[in-house]
Coordinates of C-alpha atoms in Angstrom, one line a residue:
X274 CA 2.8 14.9 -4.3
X275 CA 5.6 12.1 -4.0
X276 CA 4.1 8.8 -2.4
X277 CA 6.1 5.8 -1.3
X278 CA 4.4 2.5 -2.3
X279 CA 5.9 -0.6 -0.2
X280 CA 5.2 -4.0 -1.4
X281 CA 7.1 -6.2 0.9
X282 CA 4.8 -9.3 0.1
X283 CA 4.2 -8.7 -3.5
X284 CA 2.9 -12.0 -4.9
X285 CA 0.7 -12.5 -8.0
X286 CA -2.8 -12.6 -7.7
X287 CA -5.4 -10.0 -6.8
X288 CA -3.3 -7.7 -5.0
X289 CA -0.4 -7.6 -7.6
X290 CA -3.9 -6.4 -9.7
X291 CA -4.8 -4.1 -7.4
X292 CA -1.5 -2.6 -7.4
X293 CA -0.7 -2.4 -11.0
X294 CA -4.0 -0.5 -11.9
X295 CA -3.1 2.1 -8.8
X296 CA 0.1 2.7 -9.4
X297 CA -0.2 3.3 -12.9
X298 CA -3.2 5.5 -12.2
X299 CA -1.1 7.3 -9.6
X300 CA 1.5 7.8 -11.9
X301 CA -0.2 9.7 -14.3
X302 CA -1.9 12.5 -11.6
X303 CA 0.9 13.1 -8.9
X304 CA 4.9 14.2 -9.3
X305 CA 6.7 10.8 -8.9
X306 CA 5.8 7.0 -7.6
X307 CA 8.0 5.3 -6.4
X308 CA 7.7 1.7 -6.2
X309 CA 9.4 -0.7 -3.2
X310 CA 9.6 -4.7 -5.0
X311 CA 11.8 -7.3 -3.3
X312 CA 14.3 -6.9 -5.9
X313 CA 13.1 -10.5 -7.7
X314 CA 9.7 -8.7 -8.9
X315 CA 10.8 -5.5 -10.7
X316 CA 11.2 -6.4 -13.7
X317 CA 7.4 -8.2 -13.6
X318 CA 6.4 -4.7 -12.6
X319 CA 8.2 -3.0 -15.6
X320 CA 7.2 -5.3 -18.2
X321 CA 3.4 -4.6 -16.9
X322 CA 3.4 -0.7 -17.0
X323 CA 4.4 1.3 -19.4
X324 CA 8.0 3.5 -18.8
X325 CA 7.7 6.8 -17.2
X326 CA 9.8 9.6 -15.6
X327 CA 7.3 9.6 -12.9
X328 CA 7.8 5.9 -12.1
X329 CA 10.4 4.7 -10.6
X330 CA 11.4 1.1 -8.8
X331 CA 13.3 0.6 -6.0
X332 CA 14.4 -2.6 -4.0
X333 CA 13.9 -3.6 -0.5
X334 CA 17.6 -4.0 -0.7
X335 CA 20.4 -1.7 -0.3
X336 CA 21.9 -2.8 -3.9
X337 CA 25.5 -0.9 -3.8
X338 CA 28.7 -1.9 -1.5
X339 CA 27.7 1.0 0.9
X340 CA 28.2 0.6 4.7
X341 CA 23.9 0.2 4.7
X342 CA 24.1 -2.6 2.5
X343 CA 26.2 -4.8 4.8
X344 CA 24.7 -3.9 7.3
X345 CA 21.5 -5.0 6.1
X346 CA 22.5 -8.2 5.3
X347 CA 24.3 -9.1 9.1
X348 CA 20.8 -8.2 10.3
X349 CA 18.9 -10.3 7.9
X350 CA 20.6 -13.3 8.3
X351 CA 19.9 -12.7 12.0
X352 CA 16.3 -12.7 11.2
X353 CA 16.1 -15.9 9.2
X354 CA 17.8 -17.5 12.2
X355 CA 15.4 -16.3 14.9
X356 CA 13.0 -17.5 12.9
X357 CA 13.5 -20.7 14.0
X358 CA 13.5 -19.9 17.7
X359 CA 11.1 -16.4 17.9
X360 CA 9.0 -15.3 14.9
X361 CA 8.0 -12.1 16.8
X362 CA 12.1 -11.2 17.0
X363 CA 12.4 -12.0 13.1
X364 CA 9.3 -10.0 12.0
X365 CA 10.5 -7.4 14.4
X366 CA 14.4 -7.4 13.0
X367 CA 12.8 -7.9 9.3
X368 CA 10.5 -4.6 10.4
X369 CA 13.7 -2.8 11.1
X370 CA 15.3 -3.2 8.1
X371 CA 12.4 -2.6 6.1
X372 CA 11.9 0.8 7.5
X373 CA 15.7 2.2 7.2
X374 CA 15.3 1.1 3.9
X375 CA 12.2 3.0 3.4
X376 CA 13.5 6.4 5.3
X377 CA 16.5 6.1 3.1
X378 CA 14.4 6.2 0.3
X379 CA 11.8 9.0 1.3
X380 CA 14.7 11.2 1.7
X381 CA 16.4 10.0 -1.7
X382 CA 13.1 10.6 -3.9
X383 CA 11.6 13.8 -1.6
X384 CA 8.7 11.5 -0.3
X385 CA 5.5 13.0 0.7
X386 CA 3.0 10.2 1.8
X387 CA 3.2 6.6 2.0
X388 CA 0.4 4.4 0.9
X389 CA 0.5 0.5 1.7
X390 CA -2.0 -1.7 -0.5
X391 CA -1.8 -4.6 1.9
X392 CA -1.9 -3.9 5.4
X393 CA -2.9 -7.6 6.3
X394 CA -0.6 -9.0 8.8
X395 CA 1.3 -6.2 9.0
X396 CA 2.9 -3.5 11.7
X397 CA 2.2 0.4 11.5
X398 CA 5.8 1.3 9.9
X399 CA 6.2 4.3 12.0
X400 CA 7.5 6.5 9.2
X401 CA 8.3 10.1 9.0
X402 CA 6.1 10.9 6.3
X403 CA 2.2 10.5 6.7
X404 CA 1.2 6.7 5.9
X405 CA -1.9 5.4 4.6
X406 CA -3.5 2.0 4.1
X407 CA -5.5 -0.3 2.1
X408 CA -8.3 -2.3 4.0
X409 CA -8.9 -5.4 1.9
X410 CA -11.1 -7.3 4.5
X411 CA -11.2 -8.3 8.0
X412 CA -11.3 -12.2 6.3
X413 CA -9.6 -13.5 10.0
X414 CA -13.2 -12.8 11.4
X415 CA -15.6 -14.4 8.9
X416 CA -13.3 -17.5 8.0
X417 CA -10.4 -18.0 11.1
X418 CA -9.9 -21.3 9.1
X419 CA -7.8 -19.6 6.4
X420 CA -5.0 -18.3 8.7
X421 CA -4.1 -22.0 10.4
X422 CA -0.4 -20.4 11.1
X423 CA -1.6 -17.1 12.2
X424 CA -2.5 -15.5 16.2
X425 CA -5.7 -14.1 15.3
X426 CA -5.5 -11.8 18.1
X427 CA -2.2 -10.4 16.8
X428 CA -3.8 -9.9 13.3
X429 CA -6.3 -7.7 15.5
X430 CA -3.2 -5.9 16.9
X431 CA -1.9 -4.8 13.6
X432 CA -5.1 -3.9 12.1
X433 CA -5.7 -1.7 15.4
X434 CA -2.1 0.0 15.3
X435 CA -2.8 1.2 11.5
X436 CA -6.4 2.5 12.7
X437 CA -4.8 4.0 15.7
X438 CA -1.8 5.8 13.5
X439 CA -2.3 5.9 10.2
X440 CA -2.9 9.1 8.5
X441 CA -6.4 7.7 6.7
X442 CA -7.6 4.2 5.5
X443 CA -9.1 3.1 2.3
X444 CA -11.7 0.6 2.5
X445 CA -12.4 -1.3 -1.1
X446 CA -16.0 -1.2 -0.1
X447 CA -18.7 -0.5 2.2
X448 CA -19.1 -3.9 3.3
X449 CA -15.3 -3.9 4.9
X450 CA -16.2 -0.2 6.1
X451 CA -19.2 -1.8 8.1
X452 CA -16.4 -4.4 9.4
X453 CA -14.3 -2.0 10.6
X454 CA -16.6 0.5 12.4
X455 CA -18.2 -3.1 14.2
X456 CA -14.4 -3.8 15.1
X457 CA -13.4 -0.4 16.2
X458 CA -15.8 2.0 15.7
X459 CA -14.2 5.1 17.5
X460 CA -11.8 5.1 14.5
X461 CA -14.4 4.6 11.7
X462 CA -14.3 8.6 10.7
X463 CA -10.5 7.6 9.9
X464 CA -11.8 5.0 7.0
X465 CA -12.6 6.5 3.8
X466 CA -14.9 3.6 1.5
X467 CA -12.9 3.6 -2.2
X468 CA -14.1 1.0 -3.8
X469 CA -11.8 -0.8 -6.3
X470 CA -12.5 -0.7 -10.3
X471 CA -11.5 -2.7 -13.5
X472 CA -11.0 -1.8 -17.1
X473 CA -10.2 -3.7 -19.6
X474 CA -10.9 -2.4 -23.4
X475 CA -9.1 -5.1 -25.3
X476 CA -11.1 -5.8 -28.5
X477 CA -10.7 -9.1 -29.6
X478 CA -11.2 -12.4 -28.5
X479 CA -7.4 -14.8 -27.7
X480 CA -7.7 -17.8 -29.7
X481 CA -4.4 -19.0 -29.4
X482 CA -5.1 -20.8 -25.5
X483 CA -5.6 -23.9 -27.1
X484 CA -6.1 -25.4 -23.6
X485 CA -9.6 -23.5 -23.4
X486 CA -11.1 -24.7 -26.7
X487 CA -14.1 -26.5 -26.0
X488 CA -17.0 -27.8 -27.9
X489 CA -19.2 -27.6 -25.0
X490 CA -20.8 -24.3 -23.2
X491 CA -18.3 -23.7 -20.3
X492 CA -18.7 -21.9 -16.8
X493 CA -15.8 -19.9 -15.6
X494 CA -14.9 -19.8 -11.8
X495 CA -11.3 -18.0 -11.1
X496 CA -11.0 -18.2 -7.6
X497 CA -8.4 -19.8 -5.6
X498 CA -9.2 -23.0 -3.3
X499 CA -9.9 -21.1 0.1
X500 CA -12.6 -21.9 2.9
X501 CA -14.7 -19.1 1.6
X502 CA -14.4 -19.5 -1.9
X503 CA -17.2 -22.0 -1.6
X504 CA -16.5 -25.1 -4.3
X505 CA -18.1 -27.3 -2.6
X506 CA -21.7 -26.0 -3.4
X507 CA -20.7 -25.6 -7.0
X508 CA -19.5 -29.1 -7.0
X509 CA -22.7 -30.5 -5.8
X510 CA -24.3 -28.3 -9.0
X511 CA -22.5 -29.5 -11.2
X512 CA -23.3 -32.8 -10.5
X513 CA -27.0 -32.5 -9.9
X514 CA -26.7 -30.7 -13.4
X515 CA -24.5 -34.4 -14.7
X516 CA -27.4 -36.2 -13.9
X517 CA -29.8 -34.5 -15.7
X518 CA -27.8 -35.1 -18.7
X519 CA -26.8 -31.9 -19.8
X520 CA -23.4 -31.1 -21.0
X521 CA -21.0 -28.1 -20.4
X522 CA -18.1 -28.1 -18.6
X523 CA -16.9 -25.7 -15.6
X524 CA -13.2 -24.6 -15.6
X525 CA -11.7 -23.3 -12.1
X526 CA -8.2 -20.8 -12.2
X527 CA -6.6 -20.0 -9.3
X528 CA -4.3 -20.7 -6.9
X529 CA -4.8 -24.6 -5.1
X530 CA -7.9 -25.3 -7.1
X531 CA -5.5 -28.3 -8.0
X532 CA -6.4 -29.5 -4.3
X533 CA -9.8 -29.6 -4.6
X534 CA -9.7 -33.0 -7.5
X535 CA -6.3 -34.2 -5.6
X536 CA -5.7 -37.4 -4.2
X537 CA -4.0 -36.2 -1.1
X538 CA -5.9 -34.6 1.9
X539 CA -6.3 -30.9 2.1
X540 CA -5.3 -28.9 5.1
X541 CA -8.0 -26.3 4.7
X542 CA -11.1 -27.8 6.0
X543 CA -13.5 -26.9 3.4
X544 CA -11.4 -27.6 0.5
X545 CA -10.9 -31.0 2.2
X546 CA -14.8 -31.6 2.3
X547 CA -15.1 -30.2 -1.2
X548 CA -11.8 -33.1 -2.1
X549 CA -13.8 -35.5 -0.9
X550 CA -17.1 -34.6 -2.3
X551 CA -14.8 -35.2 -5.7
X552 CA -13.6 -37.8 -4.8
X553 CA -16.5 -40.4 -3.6
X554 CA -18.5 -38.6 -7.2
X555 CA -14.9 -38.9 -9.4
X556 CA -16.6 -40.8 -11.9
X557 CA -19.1 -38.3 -12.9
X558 CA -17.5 -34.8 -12.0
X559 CA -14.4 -35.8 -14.2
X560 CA -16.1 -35.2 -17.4
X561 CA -17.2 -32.3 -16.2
X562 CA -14.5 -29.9 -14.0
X563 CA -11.3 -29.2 -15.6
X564 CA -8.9 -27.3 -13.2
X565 CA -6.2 -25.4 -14.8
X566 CA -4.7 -23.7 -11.8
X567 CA -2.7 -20.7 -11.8
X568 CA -2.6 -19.4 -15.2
X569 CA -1.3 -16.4 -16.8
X570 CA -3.4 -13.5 -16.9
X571 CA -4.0 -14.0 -20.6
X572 CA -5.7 -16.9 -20.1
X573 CA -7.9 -16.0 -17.4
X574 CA -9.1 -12.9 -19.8
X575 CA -9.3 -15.4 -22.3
X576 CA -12.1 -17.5 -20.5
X577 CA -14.0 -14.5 -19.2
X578 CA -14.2 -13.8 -23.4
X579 CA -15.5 -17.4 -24.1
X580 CA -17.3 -18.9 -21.0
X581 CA -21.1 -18.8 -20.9
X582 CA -21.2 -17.9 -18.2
X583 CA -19.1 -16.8 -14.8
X584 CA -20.1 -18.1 -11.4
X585 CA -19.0 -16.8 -8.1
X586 CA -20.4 -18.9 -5.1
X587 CA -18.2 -17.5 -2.9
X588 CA -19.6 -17.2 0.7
X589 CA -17.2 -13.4 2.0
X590 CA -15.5 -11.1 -0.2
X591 CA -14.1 -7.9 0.4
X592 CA -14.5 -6.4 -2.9
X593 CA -14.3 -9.6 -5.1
X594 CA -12.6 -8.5 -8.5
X595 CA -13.6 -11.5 -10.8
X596 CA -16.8 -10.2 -10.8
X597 CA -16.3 -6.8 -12.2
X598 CA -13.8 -8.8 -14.2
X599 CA -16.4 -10.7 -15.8
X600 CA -18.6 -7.3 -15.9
X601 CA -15.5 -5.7 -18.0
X602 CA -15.8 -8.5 -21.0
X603 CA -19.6 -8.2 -21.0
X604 CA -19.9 -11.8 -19.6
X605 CA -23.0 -12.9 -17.7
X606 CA -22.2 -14.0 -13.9
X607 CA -24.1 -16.0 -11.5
X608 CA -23.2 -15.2 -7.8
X609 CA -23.6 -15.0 -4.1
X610 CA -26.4 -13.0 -2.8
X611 CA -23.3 -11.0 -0.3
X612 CA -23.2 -7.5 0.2
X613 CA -20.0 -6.6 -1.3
X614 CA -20.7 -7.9 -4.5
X615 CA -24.2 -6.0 -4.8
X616 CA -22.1 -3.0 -4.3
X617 CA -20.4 -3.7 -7.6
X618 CA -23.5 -4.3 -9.5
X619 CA -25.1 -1.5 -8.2
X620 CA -21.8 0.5 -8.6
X621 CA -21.5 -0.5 -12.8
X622 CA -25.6 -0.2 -13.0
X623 CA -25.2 -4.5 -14.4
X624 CA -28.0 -5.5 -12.6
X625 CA -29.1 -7.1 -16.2
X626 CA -25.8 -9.2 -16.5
X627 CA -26.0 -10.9 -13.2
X628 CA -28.0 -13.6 -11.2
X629 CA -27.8 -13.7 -7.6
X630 CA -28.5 -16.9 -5.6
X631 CA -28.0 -17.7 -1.8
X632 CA -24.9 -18.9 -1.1
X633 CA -25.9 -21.8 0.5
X634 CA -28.8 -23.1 -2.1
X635 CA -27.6 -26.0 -3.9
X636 CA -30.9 -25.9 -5.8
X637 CA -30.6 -22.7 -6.7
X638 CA -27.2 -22.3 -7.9
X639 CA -28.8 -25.7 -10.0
X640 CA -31.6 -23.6 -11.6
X641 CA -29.6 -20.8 -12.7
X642 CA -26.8 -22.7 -14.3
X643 CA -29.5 -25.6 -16.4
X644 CA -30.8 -21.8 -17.6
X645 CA -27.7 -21.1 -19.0
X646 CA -26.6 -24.1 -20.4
X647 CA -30.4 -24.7 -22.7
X648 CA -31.5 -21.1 -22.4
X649 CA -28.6 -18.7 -22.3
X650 CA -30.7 -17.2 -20.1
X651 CA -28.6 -13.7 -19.8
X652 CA -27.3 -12.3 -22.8
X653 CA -23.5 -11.3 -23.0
X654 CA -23.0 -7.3 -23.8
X655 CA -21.0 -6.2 -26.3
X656 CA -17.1 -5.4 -25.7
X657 CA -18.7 -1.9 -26.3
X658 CA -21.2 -1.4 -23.8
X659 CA -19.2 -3.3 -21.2
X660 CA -16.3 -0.4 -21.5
X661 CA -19.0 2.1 -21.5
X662 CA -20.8 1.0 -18.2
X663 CA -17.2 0.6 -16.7
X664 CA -16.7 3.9 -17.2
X665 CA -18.7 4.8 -14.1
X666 CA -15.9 4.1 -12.1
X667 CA -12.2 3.1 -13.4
X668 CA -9.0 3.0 -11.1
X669 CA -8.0 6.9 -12.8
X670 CA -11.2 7.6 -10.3
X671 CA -10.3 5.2 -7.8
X672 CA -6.8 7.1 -7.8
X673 CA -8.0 11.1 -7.8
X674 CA -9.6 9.6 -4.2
X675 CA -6.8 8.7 -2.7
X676 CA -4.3 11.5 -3.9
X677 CA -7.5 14.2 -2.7
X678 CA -7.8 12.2 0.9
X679 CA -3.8 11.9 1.2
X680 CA -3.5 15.9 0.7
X681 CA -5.8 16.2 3.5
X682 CA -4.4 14.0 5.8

């Protein structure tokens, strides 16, 4: 098997994760992968997998003086003038050119099967190889908020064209499986649940973040500043927890979380309320949040090795990969009571590490965080027995699923 891996929006964040652990998995079980970066990311890509025969990059862009290469560029600079004017004609023109680069390369490397890991927002490529897709959520449902910019009705479009032609679709969990088959449920036989995985057996603590030494027990939260991610109730915990007098700090990665203590307005409406919340209770939750942003991925694995504790309030996940992040360095996690991340726990058998709480319950999310900060209420597991409950699922599984369901398709 030779699949195709198109990654026209590759950003960093959870899907760049997502795609490093596959395609390295992949690697290792079929003949080649090759990889399709705008040509700005493939040397990020290299320098996070180890080399291979079996592994080979390719850009979006023709890169030699051929005829295709000109030709690309006349009709790209097309497209970034309709934009202007007609988004539908760019996305269309920029869909054109994305696939005669793609049928270019499928003949070049002897292509097989094509397997998109972000299918969000995206047309059916109409390739002439069988194409598969990654579901990561149906988030334009639950929270319509986080896509201001965006026809909802033509994100249900796309999503229908993939169920309609794809060759099989993997759901990262059951919960997004459920969403589907409510969606559409005369293609549900076509989605295959796969849920995604995490391992991470590095055995020592990093000491040299300086910027994460901290005297005081801190809470973890890596989560950008979205409607769902739900900062606002953790806000009002931490300052119910200020005026009881204890002290700890929490400490928020991600994308935007430098909104939610900024002085300017927010255009997302939660993240505005949460802003605000900050804002009118500054003089309190100063001492207390410290928001460090996006931050290399060394530092985030640094914090889930030193935190007391990780909390996810987050109201809708897909899959929600900090969690089995956390799970992976053996640290303790408070949560949201939401269906996709009682998969995971019930997936890693780590019912023992976690605390769940309603999403909602101020009070409650309260409770469980005083626990930790005078009790330590859950202990952390050793790096030992957090790689061996992992084990129960890692991406090298995650990846023998989609290879058997592609050679059916």
């Amino acid at each position: 098997m030779k699949i195709l891996i198109p990654d026209p929006v590759s950003f960093s964040g959870g899907i760049e994760t997502l795609n490093l652990a596959l395609i390295g998995s992949l690697e290792k079980i079929t003949e080649r992968v090759v990889c399709v970066l705008p040509a700005h990311r493939i040397d990020y890509f290299k320098s996070q997998l180890p080399p291979s025969d079996r592994l080979v990059y390719e850009p979006f862009t023709f890169q030699d003086k051929s005829s295709h290469r000109y030709t690309q560029a006349i009709i790209r600079k097309i497209a970034n003038s309709s934009k202007r004017l007609d988004d539908r004609l760019s996305n269309a023109l920029s869909s054109f050119l994305d696939k005669q680069r793609l049928e270019f390369l499928i003949k070049k490397h002897g292509i097989t099967h094509c397997l998109y890991t972000w299918i969000s927002d995206q047309s059916f490529p109409q390739l002439s190889v069988g194409t598969a897709g990654v579901i990561l959520d149906l988030n334009w449902h639950a929270f319509p908020e986080n896509f201001p910019s965006q026809s909802l009705d033509q994100l249900d479009e796309k999503l229908m064209q993939w169920l309609q032609q794809a060759s099989v679709l993997f759901a990262i969990s059951k919960n997004v499986y459920d969403e589907v088959a409510d969606f559409a449920p005369q293609f549900s036989s076509k989605v295959k649940v796969v849920p995604l995985a995490h391992e991470n057996f590095v055995q020592s603590v990093q000491h040299e973040h300086g910027s994460l030494s901290s005297l005081l027990p801190f809470f973890l939260y890596p989560a950008s500043a979205l409607n769902h991610k739900n900062h606002y109730t953790l806000f009002k915990a931490v300052l119910n927890l200020a005026q009881k007098g204890l002290k700890f700090e929490l400490v928020l990665t991600g994308g935007r979380t430098q909104e939610l203590i900024d002085v300017l307005p927010s255009s997302s409406p939660e993240v505005e309320r949460c802003r605000q919340f900050y804002a009118q209770n500054k003089d309190i939750l100063s001492s207390y949040v410290r928001v460090l942003g996006r931050v290399d991925r060394a530092v985030v694995d640094s914090s889930y090795q030193t935190c007391r504790c990780v909390v996810i309030p987050t109201r809708y996940e897909g899959f929600g990969l900090p969690l089995v992040e956390a799970l992976s360095w053996g640290a303790p996690v408070i949560c949201s009571d939401i269906p996709s991340l009682r998969e995971q726990v019930d997936l890693y058998h780590c019912h023992d590490c976690v605390q769940f709480f309603p999403a909602e319950d101020v009070e409650a999310l309260t409770f469980y965080m005083a626990r930790f900060i005078t009790e330590n209420s859950i202990a952390r597991l050793s790096l030992q027995e957090a790689r061996r409950r992992m084990q129960r699922w890692t991406w090298g599984d995650v990846a023998e699923k989609y290879v058997a369901e592609l050679s059916r398709s």
